Structures are given as structure tokens and as C-alpha cells.
């Protein structure tokens, strides 16, 4: 994906709620079991709350018990990018939006088949688009 979206911190601050800004632009984490999409099982697409980039399909969402929406794969490999995150005394792999660099969450290697991945994503970094009748 070549169409990157870049905005100033001020622009993001105006566009996002405080919680969305804190999580996506400041690499925050919402408290577990509080996000609106934790238990969402509706059929549709999860988009980046910052730029609308389509990130995850509800068909890859599963109940990990972690308290955050969990997916076993991204919609496409280039929809997200990853970076090693050594903060908080842990070695984790951060997941960012491939288009606008929003912090989305982290990816772990304890997910289900077929990928073995667990994309652990903050609800407030996502916007859900229910699939309409087609
Ligand atoms: Zn984005």
C-alpha cells in the first residue's frame, strides 16, 4: 500500500476522542474487557479508527479470553505493519496501521490455527463496519 496518510498531532487530536488519541497516537492500552468490540460477533470489517484503512475481517476474530478483540490474521499483510516493542520491560511485537501508523495493539504467537497468531487489538483503535446484504 503506497497511499500513506500523515497528519500532525494537532490534527489527530481534533479528529479523535481522548481515549482514541491516547491509544492510537500515544501507544496506550484500553483496560481489558471494557472495549466495545471485545464480545462483538457481528459479520463485517474492522477499520482503523484514524484513517479508515480496512484491517481485520470478523471471520478471523475469535474469543481469546484476553479482554481485547483478538484476530488470527490481518485482512492483508500490508494492512498492518509490526515493530519490536521493548517498553514496560517486555519484548513484544507492536501492531500498527500500515497506512497511518496508528498503534493498534500487539501480536503474539499463541493464536489458533491456521496462523498461530493472536492480534490483540484495542477496540478504540477500530471502527466496525457491519457487512450489508449484497
Ligand atoms: Zn490507520
mmCIF file of C-alpha atoms and ligand atoms in Angstrom:
data_model
loop_
_atom_site.group_PDB
_atom_site.id
_atom_site.type_symbol
_atom_site.label_atom_id
_atom_site.label_comp_id
_atom_site.label_asym_id
_atom_site.label_seq_id
_atom_site.Cartn_x
_atom_site.Cartn_y
_atom_site.Cartn_z
ATOM 1 C CA UNK A 1 0.000 0.000 0.000
ATOM 2 C CA UNK A 2 1.512 3.254 -1.104
ATOM 3 C CA UNK A 3 -1.157 5.794 -0.155
ATOM 4 C CA UNK A 4 0.078 6.790 3.239
ATOM 5 C CA UNK A 5 -1.870 9.134 5.446
ATOM 6 C CA UNK A 6 0.067 11.555 7.579
ATOM 7 C CA UNK A 7 -1.382 14.184 9.860
ATOM 8 C CA UNK A 8 0.016 16.379 12.576
ATOM 9 C CA UNK A 9 -0.531 15.517 16.215
ATOM 10 C CA UNK A 10 -2.862 18.505 16.391
ATOM 11 C CA UNK A 11 -4.985 17.194 13.540
ATOM 12 C CA UNK A 12 -5.244 13.782 15.154
ATOM 13 C CA UNK A 13 -6.162 15.350 18.448
ATOM 14 C CA UNK A 14 -9.031 17.214 16.825
ATOM 15 C CA UNK A 15 -10.286 14.177 14.945
ATOM 16 C CA UNK A 16 -10.133 11.587 17.738
ATOM 17 C CA UNK A 17 -11.648 11.218 21.177
ATOM 18 C CA UNK A 18 -9.228 11.491 24.112
ATOM 19 C CA UNK A 19 -9.201 7.720 24.543
ATOM 20 C CA UNK A 20 -8.690 7.051 20.830
ATOM 21 C CA UNK A 21 -5.885 9.588 20.740
ATOM 22 C CA UNK A 22 -4.214 8.179 23.835
ATOM 23 C CA UNK A 23 -4.250 4.625 22.471
ATOM 24 C CA UNK A 24 -3.533 5.140 18.777
ATOM 25 C CA UNK A 25 -1.141 8.091 18.851
ATOM 26 C CA UNK A 26 0.433 7.681 22.313
ATOM 27 C CA UNK A 27 0.651 3.852 22.224
ATOM 28 C CA UNK A 28 -1.784 3.439 25.079
ATOM 29 C CA UNK A 29 -3.855 0.420 26.029
ATOM 30 C CA UNK A 30 -7.519 0.369 26.931
ATOM 31 C CA UNK A 31 -8.403 -1.567 30.093
ATOM 32 C CA UNK A 32 -9.288 -5.218 29.314
ATOM 33 C CA UNK A 33 -12.976 -6.197 28.994
ATOM 34 C CA UNK A 34 -14.001 -2.566 28.500
ATOM 35 C CA UNK A 35 -13.816 -2.082 24.729
ATOM 36 C CA UNK A 36 -16.992 -2.103 22.715
ATOM 37 C CA UNK A 37 -15.793 -4.838 20.326
ATOM 38 C CA UNK A 38 -14.475 -7.387 22.840
ATOM 39 C CA UNK A 39 -17.547 -9.608 22.508
ATOM 40 C CA UNK A 40 -18.704 -8.425 19.100
ATOM 41 C CA UNK A 41 -19.530 -11.372 16.848
ATOM 42 C CA UNK A 42 -21.228 -9.470 14.054
ATOM 43 C CA UNK A 43 -20.223 -10.040 10.451
ATOM 44 C CA UNK A 44 -18.187 -7.256 8.905
ATOM 45 C CA UNK A 45 -14.900 -5.411 8.606
ATOM 46 C CA UNK A 46 -12.886 -3.662 11.277
ATOM 47 C CA UNK A 47 -11.257 -0.445 10.101
ATOM 48 C CA UNK A 48 -8.598 1.814 11.552
ATOM 49 C CA UNK A 49 -10.367 4.459 13.630
ATOM 50 C CA UNK A 50 -7.842 7.061 12.442
ATOM 51 C CA UNK A 51 -7.768 6.619 8.671
ATOM 52 C CA UNK A 52 -10.452 4.073 7.733
ATOM 53 C CA UNK A 53 -7.938 1.514 6.451
ATOM 54 C CA UNK A 54 -9.600 -1.939 6.411
ATOM 55 C CA UNK A 55 -7.647 -4.058 8.882
ATOM 56 C CA UNK A 56 -9.443 -7.182 10.042
ATOM 57 C CA UNK A 57 -12.357 -9.355 8.893
ATOM 58 C CA UNK A 58 -14.824 -10.561 11.522
ATOM 59 C CA UNK A 59 -14.251 -14.077 10.142
ATOM 60 C CA UNK A 60 -10.772 -14.062 11.710
ATOM 61 C CA UNK A 61 -11.955 -12.774 15.097
ATOM 62 C CA UNK A 62 -12.032 -15.257 17.939
ATOM 63 C CA UNK A 63 -12.549 -15.306 21.677
ATOM 64 C CA UNK A 64 -9.079 -15.333 23.231
ATOM 65 C CA UNK A 65 -10.285 -14.549 26.748
ATOM 66 C CA UNK A 66 -7.740 -11.728 26.945
ATOM 67 C CA UNK A 67 -10.318 -8.954 27.234
ATOM 68 C CA UNK A 68 -9.349 -7.376 23.931
ATOM 69 C CA UNK A 69 -10.619 -8.096 20.431
ATOM 70 C CA UNK A 70 -8.422 -10.844 19.009
ATOM 71 C CA UNK A 71 -7.848 -11.879 15.418
ATOM 72 C CA UNK A 72 -5.716 -14.642 13.963
ATOM 73 C CA UNK A 73 -4.754 -12.675 10.869
ATOM 74 C CA UNK A 74 -4.979 -9.260 9.252
ATOM 75 C CA UNK A 75 -7.097 -8.709 6.158
ATOM 76 C CA UNK A 76 -3.885 -8.468 4.128
ATOM 77 C CA UNK A 77 -0.272 -8.494 5.216
ATOM 78 C CA UNK A 78 0.237 -4.926 4.070
ATOM 79 C CA UNK A 79 -2.736 -3.567 6.018
ATOM 80 C CA UNK A 80 -0.696 -3.584 9.187
ATOM 81 C CA UNK A 81 2.980 -3.380 9.998
ATOM 82 C CA UNK A 82 4.826 -4.591 13.049
ATOM 83 C CA UNK A 83 7.684 -3.326 15.164
ATOM 84 C CA UNK A 84 9.538 -4.798 18.104
ATOM 85 C CA UNK A 85 8.371 -3.072 21.288
ATOM 86 C CA UNK A 86 10.691 -3.243 24.290
ATOM 87 C CA UNK A 87 8.649 -0.969 26.559
ATOM 88 C CA UNK A 88 7.394 -1.953 30.011
ATOM 89 C CA UNK A 89 10.264 -4.400 30.470
ATOM 90 C CA UNK A 90 8.812 -6.823 27.938
ATOM 91 C CA UNK A 91 9.685 -7.850 24.433
ATOM 92 C CA UNK A 92 6.523 -7.643 22.403
ATOM 93 C CA UNK A 93 5.639 -7.065 18.784
ATOM 94 C CA UNK A 94 3.621 -3.933 18.250
ATOM 95 C CA UNK A 95 0.938 -3.804 15.533
ATOM 96 C CA UNK A 96 0.473 -0.524 13.678
ATOM 97 C CA UNK A 97 -1.832 0.594 10.915
ATOM 98 C CA UNK A 98 0.026 0.242 7.620
ATOM 99 C CA UNK A 99 -1.411 3.495 6.346
ATOM 100 C CA UNK A 100 -1.285 5.992 9.216
ATOM 101 C CA UNK A 101 0.936 4.304 11.841
ATOM 102 C CA UNK A 102 -1.817 4.225 14.459
ATOM 103 C CA UNK A 103 -0.888 1.998 17.375
ATOM 104 C CA UNK A 104 -3.416 -0.854 17.274
ATOM 105 C CA UNK A 105 -2.137 -3.378 19.795
ATOM 106 C CA UNK A 106 0.306 -6.286 19.825
ATOM 107 C CA UNK A 107 0.656 -9.625 18.076
ATOM 108 C CA UNK A 108 1.585 -12.818 19.907
ATOM 109 C CA UNK A 109 2.473 -16.320 18.774
ATOM 110 C CA UNK A 110 -0.144 -18.138 20.855
ATOM 111 C CA UNK A 111 -3.070 -17.856 18.450
ATOM 112 C CA UNK A 112 -5.196 -20.609 16.915
ATOM 113 C CA UNK A 113 -4.843 -22.422 13.608
ATOM 114 C CA UNK A 114 -4.223 -21.754 10.833
ATOM 115 C CA UNK A 115 -1.819 -18.880 11.559
ATOM 116 C CA UNK A 116 -0.868 -19.358 15.214
ATOM 117 C CA UNK A 117 -1.040 -15.607 15.589
ATOM 118 C CA UNK A 118 -3.028 -13.584 18.096
ATOM 119 C CA UNK A 119 -3.521 -9.976 17.074
ATOM 120 C CA UNK A 120 -4.552 -8.388 20.347
ATOM 121 C CA UNK A 121 -6.169 -5.106 19.342
ATOM 122 C CA UNK A 122 -7.691 -2.207 21.257
ATOM 123 C CA UNK A 123 -11.395 -1.710 20.487
ATOM 124 C CA UNK A 124 -10.981 2.036 20.459
ATOM 125 C CA UNK A 125 -8.429 1.774 17.650
ATOM 126 C CA UNK A 126 -11.129 0.183 15.493
ATOM 127 C CA UNK A 127 -14.339 1.133 13.741
ATOM 128 C CA UNK A 128 -16.661 -1.730 12.842
ATOM 129 C CA UNK A 129 -18.491 -1.796 9.530
ATOM 130 C CA UNK A 130 -21.247 -4.366 9.515
ATOM 131 C CA UNK A 131 -21.487 -6.223 6.226
ATOM 132 C CA UNK A 132 -24.672 -5.266 4.460
ATOM 133 C CA UNK A 133 -26.946 -7.532 2.424
ATOM 134 C CA UNK A 134 -25.486 -7.953 -1.004
HETATM 135 ZN ZN1 LIG B 1 -4.827 3.978 10.094
#
